[in-house]
Short mmCIF file of C-alpha atoms in Angstrom, two decimals:
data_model
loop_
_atom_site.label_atom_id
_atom_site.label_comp_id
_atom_site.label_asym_id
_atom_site.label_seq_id
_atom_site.Cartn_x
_atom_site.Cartn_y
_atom_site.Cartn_z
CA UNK A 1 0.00 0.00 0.00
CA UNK A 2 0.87 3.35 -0.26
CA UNK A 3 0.16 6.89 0.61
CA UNK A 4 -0.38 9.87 -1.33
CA UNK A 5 -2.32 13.30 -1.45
CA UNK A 6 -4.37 11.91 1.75
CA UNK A 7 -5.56 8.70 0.29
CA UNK A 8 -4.08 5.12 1.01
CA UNK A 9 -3.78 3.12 -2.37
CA UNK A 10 -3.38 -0.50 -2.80
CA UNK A 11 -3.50 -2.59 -5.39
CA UNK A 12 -5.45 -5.99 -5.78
CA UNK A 13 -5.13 -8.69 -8.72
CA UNK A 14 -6.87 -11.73 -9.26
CA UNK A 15 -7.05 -14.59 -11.90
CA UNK A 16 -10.36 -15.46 -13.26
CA UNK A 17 -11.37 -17.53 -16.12
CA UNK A 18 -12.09 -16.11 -19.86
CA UNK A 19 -15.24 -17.75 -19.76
CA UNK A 20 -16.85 -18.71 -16.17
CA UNK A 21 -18.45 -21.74 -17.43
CA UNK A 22 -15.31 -23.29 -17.73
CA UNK A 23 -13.73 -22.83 -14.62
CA UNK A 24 -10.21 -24.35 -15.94
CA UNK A 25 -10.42 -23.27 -19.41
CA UNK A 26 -8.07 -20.23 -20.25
CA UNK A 27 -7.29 -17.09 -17.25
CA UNK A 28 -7.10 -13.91 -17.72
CA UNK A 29 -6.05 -10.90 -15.25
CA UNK A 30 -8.49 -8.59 -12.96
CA UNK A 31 -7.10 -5.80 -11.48
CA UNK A 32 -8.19 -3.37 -9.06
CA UNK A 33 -7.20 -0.34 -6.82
CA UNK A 34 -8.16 0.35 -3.52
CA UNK A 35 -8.49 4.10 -2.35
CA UNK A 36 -9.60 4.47 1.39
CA UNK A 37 -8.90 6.63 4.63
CA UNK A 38 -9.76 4.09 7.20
CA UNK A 39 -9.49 0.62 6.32
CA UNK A 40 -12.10 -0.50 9.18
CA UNK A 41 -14.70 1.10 6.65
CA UNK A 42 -17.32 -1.20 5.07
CA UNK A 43 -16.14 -1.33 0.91
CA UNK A 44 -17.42 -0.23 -2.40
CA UNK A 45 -16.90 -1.55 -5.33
CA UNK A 46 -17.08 1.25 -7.70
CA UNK A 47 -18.21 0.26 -11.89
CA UNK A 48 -17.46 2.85 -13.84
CA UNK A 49 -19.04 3.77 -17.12
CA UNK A 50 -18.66 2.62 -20.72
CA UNK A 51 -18.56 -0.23 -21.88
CA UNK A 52 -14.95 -0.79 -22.25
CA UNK A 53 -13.97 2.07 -19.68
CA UNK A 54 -10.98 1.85 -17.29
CA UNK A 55 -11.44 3.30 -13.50
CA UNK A 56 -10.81 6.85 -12.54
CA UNK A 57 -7.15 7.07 -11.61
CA UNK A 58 -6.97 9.39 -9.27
CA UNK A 59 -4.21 12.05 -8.73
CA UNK A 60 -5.93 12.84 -5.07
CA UNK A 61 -9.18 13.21 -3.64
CA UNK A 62 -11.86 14.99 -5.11
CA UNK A 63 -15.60 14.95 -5.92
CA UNK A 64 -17.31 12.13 -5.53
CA UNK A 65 -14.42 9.84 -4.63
CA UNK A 66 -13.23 12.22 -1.55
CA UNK A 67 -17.15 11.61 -0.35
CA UNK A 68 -17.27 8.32 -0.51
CA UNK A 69 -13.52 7.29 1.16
CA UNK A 70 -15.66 9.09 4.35
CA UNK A 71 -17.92 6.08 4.54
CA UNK A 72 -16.23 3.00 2.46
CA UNK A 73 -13.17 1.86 1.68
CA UNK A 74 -13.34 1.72 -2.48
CA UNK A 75 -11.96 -0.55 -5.18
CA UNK A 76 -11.91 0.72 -8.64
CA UNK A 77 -12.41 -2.11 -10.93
CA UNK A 78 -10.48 -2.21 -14.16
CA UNK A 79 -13.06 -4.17 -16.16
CA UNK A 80 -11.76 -7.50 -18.15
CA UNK A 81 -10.18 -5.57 -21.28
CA UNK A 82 -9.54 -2.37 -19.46
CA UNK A 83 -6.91 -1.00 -17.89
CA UNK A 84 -4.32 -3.11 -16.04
CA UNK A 85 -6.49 -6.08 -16.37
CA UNK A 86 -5.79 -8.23 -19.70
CA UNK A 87 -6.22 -5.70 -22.57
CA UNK A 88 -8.23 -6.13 -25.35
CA UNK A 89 -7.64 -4.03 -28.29
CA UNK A 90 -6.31 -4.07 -32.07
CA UNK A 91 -2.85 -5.22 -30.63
CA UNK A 92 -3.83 -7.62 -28.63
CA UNK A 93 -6.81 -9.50 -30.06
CA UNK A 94 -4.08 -10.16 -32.92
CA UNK A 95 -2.81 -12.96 -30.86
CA UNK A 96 -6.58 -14.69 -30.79
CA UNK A 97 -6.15 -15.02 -34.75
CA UNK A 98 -8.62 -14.76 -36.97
CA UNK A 99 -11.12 -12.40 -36.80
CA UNK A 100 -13.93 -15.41 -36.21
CA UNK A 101 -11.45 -16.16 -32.92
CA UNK A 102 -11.14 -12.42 -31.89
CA UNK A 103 -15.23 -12.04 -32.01
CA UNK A 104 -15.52 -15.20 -29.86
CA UNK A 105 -13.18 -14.40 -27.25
CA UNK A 106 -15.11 -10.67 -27.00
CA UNK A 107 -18.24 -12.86 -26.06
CA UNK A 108 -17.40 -13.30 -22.99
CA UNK A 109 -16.85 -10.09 -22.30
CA UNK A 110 -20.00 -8.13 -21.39
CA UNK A 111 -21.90 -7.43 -17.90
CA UNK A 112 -22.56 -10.66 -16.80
CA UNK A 113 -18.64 -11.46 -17.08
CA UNK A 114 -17.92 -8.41 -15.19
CA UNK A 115 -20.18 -8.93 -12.46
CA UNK A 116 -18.75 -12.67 -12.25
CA UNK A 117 -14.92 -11.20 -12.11
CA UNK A 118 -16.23 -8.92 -9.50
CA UNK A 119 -17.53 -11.70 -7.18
CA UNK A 120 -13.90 -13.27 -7.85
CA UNK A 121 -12.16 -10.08 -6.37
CA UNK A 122 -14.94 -10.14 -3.51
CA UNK A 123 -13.96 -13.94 -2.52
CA UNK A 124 -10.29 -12.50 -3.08
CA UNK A 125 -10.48 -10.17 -0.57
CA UNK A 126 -11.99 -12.13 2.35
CA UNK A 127 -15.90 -9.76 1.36
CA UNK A 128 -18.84 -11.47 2.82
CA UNK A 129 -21.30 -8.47 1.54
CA UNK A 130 -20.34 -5.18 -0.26
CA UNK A 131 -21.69 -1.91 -1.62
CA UNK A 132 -21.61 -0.77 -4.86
CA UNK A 133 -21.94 2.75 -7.23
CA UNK A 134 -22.55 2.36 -10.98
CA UNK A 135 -22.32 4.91 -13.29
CA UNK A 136 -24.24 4.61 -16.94
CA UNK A 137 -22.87 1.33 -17.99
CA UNK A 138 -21.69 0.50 -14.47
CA UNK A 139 -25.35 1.30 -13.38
CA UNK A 140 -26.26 -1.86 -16.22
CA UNK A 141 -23.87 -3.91 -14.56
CA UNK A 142 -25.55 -3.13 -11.00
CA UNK A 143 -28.55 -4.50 -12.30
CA UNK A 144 -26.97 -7.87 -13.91
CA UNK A 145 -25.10 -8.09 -10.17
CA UNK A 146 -28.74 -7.89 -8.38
CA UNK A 147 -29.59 -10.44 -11.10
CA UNK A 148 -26.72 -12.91 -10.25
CA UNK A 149 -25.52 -12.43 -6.89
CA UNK A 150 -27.87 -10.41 -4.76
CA UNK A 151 -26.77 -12.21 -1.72
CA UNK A 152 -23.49 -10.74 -2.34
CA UNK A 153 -24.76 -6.56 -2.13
CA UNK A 154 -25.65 -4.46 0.78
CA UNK A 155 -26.89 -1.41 -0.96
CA UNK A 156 -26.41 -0.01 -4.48
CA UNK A 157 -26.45 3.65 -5.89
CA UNK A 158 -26.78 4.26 -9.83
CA UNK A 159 -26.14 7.04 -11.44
CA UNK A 160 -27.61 7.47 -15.35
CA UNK A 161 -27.50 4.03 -15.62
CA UNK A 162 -31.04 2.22 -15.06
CA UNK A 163 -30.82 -0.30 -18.11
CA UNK A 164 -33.82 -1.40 -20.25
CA UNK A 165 -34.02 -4.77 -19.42
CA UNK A 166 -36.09 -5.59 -21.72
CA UNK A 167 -35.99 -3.68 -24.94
CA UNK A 168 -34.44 -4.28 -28.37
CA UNK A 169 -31.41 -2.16 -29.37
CA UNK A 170 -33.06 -0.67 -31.86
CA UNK A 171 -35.97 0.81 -29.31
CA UNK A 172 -33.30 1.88 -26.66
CA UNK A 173 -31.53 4.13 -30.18
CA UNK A 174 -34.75 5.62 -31.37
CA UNK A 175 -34.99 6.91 -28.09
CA UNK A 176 -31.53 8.17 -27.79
CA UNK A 177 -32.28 9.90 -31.35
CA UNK A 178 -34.80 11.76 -30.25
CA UNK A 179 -33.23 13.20 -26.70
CA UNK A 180 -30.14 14.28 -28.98
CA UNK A 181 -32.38 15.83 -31.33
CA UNK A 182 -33.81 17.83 -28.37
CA UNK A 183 -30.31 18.65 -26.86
CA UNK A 184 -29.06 20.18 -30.66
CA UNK A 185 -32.16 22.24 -30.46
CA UNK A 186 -31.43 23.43 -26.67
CA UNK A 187 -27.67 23.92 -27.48
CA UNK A 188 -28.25 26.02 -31.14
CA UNK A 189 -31.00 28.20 -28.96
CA UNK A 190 -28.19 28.75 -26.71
CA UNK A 191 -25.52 29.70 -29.50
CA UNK A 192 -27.75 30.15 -32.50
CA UNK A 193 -24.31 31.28 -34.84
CA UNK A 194 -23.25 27.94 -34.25
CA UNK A 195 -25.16 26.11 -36.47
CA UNK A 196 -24.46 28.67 -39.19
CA UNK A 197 -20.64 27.74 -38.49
CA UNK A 198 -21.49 23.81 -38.41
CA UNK A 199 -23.41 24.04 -41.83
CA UNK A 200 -20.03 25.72 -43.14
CA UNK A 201 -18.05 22.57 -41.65
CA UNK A 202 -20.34 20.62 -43.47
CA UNK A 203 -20.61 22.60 -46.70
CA UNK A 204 -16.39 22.57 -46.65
CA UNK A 205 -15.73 19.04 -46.14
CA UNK A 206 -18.38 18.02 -48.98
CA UNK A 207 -16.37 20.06 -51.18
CA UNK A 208 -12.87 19.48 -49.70
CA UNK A 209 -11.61 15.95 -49.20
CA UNK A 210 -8.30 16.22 -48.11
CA UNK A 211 -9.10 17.30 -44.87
CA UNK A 212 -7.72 15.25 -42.52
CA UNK A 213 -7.01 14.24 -39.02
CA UNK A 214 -3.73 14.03 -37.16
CA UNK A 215 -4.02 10.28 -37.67
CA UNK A 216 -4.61 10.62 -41.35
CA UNK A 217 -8.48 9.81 -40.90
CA UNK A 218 -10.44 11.84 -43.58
CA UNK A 219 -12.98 14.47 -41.81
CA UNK A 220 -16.28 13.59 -43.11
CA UNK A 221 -19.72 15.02 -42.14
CA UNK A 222 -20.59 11.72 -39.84
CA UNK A 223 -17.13 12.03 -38.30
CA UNK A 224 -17.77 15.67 -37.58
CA UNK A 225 -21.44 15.01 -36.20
CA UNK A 226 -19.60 13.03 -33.25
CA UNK A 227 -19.06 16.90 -31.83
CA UNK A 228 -22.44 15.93 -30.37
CA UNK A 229 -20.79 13.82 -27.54
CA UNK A 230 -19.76 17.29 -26.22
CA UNK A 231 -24.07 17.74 -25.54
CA UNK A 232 -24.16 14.29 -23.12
CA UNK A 233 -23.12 16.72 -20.30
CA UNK A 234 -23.35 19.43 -18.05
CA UNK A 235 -20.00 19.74 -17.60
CA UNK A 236 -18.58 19.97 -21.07
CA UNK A 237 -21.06 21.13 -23.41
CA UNK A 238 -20.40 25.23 -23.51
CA UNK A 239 -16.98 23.68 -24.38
CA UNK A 240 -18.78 23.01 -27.76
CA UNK A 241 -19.00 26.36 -28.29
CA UNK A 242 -15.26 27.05 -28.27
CA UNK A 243 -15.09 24.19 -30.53
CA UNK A 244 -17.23 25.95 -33.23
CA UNK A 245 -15.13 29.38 -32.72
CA UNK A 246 -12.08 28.45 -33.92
CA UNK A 247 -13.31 26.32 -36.91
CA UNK A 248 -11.28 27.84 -39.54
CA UNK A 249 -8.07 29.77 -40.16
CA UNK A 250 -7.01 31.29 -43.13
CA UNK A 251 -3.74 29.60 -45.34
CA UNK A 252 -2.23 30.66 -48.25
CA UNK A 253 -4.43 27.52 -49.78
CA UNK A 254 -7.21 29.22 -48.63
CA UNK A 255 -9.77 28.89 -45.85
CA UNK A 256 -9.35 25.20 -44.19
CA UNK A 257 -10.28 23.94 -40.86
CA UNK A 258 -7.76 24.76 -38.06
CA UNK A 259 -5.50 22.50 -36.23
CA UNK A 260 -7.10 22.83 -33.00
CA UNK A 261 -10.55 22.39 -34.42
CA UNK A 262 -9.06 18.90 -35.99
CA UNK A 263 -7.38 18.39 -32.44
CA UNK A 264 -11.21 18.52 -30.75
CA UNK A 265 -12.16 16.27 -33.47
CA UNK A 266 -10.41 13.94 -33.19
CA UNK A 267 -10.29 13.77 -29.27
CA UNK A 268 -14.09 12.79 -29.65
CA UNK A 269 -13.48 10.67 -32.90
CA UNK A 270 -11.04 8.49 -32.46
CA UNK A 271 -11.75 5.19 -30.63
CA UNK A 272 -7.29 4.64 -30.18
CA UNK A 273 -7.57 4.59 -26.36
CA UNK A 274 -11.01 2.66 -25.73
CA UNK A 275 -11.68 0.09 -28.99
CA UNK A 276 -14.00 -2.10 -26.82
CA UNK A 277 -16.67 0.93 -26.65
CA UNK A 278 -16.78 0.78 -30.15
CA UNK A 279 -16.89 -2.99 -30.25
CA UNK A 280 -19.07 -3.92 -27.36
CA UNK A 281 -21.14 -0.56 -27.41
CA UNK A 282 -24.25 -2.34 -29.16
CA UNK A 283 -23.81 -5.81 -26.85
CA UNK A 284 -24.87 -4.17 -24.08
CA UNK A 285 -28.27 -4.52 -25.08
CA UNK A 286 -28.60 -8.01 -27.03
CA UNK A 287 -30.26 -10.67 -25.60
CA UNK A 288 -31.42 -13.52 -27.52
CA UNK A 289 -31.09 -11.79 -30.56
CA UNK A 290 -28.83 -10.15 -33.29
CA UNK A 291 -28.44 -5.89 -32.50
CA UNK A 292 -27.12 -5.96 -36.80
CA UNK A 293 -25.93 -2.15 -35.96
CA UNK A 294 -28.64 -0.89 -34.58
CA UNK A 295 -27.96 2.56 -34.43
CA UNK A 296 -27.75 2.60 -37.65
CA UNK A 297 -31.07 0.50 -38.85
CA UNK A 298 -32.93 2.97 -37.35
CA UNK A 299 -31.02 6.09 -38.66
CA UNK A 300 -33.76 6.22 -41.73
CA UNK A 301 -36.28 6.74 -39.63
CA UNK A 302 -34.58 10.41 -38.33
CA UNK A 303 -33.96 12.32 -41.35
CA UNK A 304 -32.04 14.93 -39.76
CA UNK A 305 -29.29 13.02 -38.12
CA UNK A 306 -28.35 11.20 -41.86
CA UNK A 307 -25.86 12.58 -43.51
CA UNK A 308 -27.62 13.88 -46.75
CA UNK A 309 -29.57 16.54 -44.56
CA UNK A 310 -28.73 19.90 -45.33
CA UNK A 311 -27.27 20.52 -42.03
CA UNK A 312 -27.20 17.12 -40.11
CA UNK A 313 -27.80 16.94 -36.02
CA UNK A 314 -24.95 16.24 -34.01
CA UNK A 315 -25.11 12.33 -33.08
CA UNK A 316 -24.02 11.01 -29.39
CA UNK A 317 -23.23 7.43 -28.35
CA UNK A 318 -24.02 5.52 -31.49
CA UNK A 319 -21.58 3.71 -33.28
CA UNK A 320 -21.70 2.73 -36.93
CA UNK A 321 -20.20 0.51 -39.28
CA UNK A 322 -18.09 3.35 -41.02
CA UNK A 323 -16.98 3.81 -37.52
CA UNK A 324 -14.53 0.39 -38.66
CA UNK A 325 -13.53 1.45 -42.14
CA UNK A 326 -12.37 4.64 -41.12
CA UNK A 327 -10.66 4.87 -37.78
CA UNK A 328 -6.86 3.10 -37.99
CA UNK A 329 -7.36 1.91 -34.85
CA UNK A 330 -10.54 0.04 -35.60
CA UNK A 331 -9.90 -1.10 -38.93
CA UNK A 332 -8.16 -4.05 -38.14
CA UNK A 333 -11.59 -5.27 -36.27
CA UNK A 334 -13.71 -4.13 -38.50
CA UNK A 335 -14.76 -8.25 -39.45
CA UNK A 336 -14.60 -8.67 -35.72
CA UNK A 337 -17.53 -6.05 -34.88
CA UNK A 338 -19.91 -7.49 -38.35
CA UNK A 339 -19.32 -10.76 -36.46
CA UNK A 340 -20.74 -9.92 -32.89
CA UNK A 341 -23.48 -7.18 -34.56
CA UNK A 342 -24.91 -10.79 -36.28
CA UNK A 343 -23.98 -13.10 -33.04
CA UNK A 344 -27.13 -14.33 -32.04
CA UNK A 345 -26.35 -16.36 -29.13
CA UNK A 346 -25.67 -13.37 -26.20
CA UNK A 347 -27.64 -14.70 -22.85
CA UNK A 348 -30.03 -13.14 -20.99
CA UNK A 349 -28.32 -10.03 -18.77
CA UNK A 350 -31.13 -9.84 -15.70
CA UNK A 351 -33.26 -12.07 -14.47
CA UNK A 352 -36.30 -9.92 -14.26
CA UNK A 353 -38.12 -12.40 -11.40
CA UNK A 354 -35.00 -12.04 -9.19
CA UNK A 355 -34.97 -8.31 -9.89
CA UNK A 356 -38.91 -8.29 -8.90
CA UNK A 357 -38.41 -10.14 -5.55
CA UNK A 358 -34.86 -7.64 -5.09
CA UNK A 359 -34.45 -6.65 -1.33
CA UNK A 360 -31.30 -5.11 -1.51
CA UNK A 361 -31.44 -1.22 -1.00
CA UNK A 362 -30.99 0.56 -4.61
CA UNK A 363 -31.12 4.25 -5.02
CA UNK A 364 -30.54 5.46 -8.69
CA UNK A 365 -30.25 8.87 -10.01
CA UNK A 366 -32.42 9.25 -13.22
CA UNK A 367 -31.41 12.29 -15.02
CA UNK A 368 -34.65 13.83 -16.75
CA UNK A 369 -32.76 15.01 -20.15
CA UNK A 370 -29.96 12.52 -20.44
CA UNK A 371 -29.46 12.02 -24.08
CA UNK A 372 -27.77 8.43 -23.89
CA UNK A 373 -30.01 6.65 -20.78
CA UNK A 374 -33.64 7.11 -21.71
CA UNK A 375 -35.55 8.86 -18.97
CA UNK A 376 -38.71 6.45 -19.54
CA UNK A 377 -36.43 3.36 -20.00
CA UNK A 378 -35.18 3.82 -17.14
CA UNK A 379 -38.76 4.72 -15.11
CA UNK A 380 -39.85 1.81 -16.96
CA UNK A 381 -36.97 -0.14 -15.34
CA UNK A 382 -37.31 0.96 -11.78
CA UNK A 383 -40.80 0.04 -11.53
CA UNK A 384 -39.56 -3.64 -12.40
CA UNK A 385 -36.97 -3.83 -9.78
CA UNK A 386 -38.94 -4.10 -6.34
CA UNK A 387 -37.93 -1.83 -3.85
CA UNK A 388 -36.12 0.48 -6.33
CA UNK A 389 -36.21 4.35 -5.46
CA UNK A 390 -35.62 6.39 -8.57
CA UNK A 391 -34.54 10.27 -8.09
CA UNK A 392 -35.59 11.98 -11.63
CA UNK A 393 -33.46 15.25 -11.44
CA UNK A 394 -33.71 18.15 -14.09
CA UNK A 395 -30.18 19.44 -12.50
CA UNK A 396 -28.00 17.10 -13.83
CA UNK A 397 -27.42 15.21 -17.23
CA UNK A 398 -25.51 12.05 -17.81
CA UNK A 399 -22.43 13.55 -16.07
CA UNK A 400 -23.46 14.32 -12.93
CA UNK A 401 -21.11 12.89 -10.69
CA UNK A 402 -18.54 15.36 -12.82
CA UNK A 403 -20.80 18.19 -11.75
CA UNK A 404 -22.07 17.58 -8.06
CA UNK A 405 -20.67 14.60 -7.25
CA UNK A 406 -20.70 14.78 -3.43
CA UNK A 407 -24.18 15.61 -3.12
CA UNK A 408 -25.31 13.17 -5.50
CA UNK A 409 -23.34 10.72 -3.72
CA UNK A 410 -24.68 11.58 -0.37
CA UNK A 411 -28.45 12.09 -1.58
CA UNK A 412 -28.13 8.42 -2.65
CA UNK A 413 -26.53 6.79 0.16
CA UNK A 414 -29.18 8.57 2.75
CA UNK A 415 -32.11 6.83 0.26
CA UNK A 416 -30.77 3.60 0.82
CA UNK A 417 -30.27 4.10 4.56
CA UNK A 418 -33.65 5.80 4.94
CA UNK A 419 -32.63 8.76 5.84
CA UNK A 420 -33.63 12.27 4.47
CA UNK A 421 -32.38 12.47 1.23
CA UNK A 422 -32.49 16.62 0.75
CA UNK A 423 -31.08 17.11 4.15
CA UNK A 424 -27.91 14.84 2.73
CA UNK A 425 -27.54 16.04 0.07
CA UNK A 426 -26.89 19.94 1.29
CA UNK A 427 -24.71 18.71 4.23
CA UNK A 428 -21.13 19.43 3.92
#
């Protein structure tokens, strides 16, 4: 262990199987790291958002974290693929082999996976009953743990991250179309010269081709409608605006698109650091059946997110299959993600009759405008997990625990303790 910036850190690693049906089949590496004050503290296994997102790493103690380390000692779990645990990306999946090998071996790597690795660690560390905080896809995850190994939880808190646990892919994405398409029109009321300046992104790149990125990836108008994950969040979306004011610059080739505007592209376009988002994004969500690229099945039906519209909304979390074709660092998997779009054999995530019986404490924040975790999905899902209390909040969108986490963190805690939520949630 050691001790830094008023935090003790340790670090835990355990050996699980690749696929938990076959307890001596191939291993694989889970790691996690422990940040606490007090080591008598109950613990918390934090699962962070994504899918195919590391932990925090923490430089010292700060918003939601420095809350928490008052009341648990926490583990940051570097999901299977992430992190320090085994990777999983272009370089690595190589050694699978074929592409047929590489999709297989990414089978075994969505919620129900991570839930089992978790419940490794917990056996690991000597855990007879822990807490833990979910955010968006670590929220899904919550509910496949309640599913699994309910025995295992004594309360959990999700934030953005109530799952459909039901619906198709393709119903969870036309509702994710039509909260971005109400977040472009908030944001353009907000900067209304803005979209004037996007339509002359788009108007220049349909007539200039050799506009590139730093990693040679052409600029396209679908690569430059991924500005739009700048609107998922409270915290980052006036950044847009920046974005947008220092499209251009003037060169003695004329008017192009400025370095630091391609810098901000690419920052938001390129899937280098995090190829398992890209890969897994549309897993999340199959069960029983094929999700074929679901985002973009249902694309027709929104005429002014496709890329022939005059001047095309800015898109959020959907991924495509140009997405493969054009980024270098997810061409070499482009066969891999056709393969798991058509698999058709993903199990069942929750086990809604387990989740209706649930007697663990759950408190989940529900944020009212979150363009990437339906509002009335995730109503929908809270009234199928008994004893479930949902806190819909106009305050905060999906990143909330970037913008208040403390008092989001403490509101939630005092609703699974039964304690005043409001009067938490203003305490210092």
């Amino acid at each position: 262990m050691t001790h830094y910036r008023g935090m003790d850190v340790a670090e835990h690693r355990v050996t699980v199987p690749l696929d938990h049906a076959d307890p001596h089949g191939e291993q694989i590496s889970i790691f996690a790291r422990e940040i606490s004050t007090d080591s008598s503290l109950p613990w918390l296994l934090f699962l962070q958002g994504g899918p195919g997102g590391k932990s925090p790493r923490p430089a010292s103690l700060s918003g939601w974290l420095a809350e928490a380390v008052k009341h648990f000692r926490v583990l940051l779990l570097d999901q299977r693929g992430t992190g320090l645990s085994t990777p999983a990306n272009r370089q690595s999946l190589a050694l699978r082999g074929d592409y047929a090998a590489q999709a297989r071996y990414l089978t075994h790597f969505r919620a129900d996976s991570i839930v089992r690795d978790a419940e490794a660690l917990r056996e690991h560390l000597g855990v007879e009953r822990w807490s833990t905080m979910g955010q968006s896809y670590g929220g899904f995850c919550t509910l496949t743990y309640l599913s699994l190994f309910p025995q295992s939880l004594e309360r959990c808190l999700i934030t953005g991250g109530l799952a459909a646990l039901d619906a198709e892919a393709q119903d969870v994405y036309r509702a994710t179309y039509q909260r971005m398409a109400e977040r472009n029109a908030e944001y353009f009321s907000w900067y209304p010269q803005d979209f004037g300046i996007l339509h002359e992104i788009y108007e220049h790149v349909r007539h200039n081709d050799d506009e590139v990125l730093p990693n040679g990836q052409p600029v396209t108008v679908p690569l430059v409608q991924m500005l739009g994950m700048y609107l998922g969040g409270n915290t980052r979306v006036h950044l847009l605006h920046h974005v947008f004011e220092e499209a251009f610059v003037d060169t003695p080739g004329g008017r192009r698109l400025s370095d630091t505007f391609l810098d901000s592209l690419a920052a938001q376009a390129s899937f280098s650091s995090n190829p398992l988002y890209a890969l897994m994004h549309e897993t999340i969500y199959a069960q029983g059946s094929p999700t074929n690229f679901a985002a973009e099945s249902v694309l027709p039906e929104f005429a002014e997110f496709t890329a022939h519209a005059q001047t095309p909304l800015l898109t959020g979390e959907m991924i495509f299959r140009w997405h493969f074709a054009s980024d270098p660092a997810l061409r070499p998997l482009e066969d891999v993600a056709r393969v798991l779009a058509e698999y058709e054999h993903f199990g069942p995530l929750y086990d809604l009759a387990v989740l209706a019986d649930n007697t663990v404490p759950v408190a989940a924040a529900v944020y009212h405008d979150d363009v990437y975790v339906d509002r009335e999905l995730s109503l929908r899902t809270a009234s199928q997990v008994n004893g479930l209390q949902a806190w819909v909040t106009e305050d905060f969108h999906h990143d909330g625990i970037a913008d208040e986490g403390p008092a989001i963190f403490r509101r939630l805690l005092a609703m699974t303790k039964g304690e005043d939520p409001e009067a938490a949630a203003a305490a210092e």
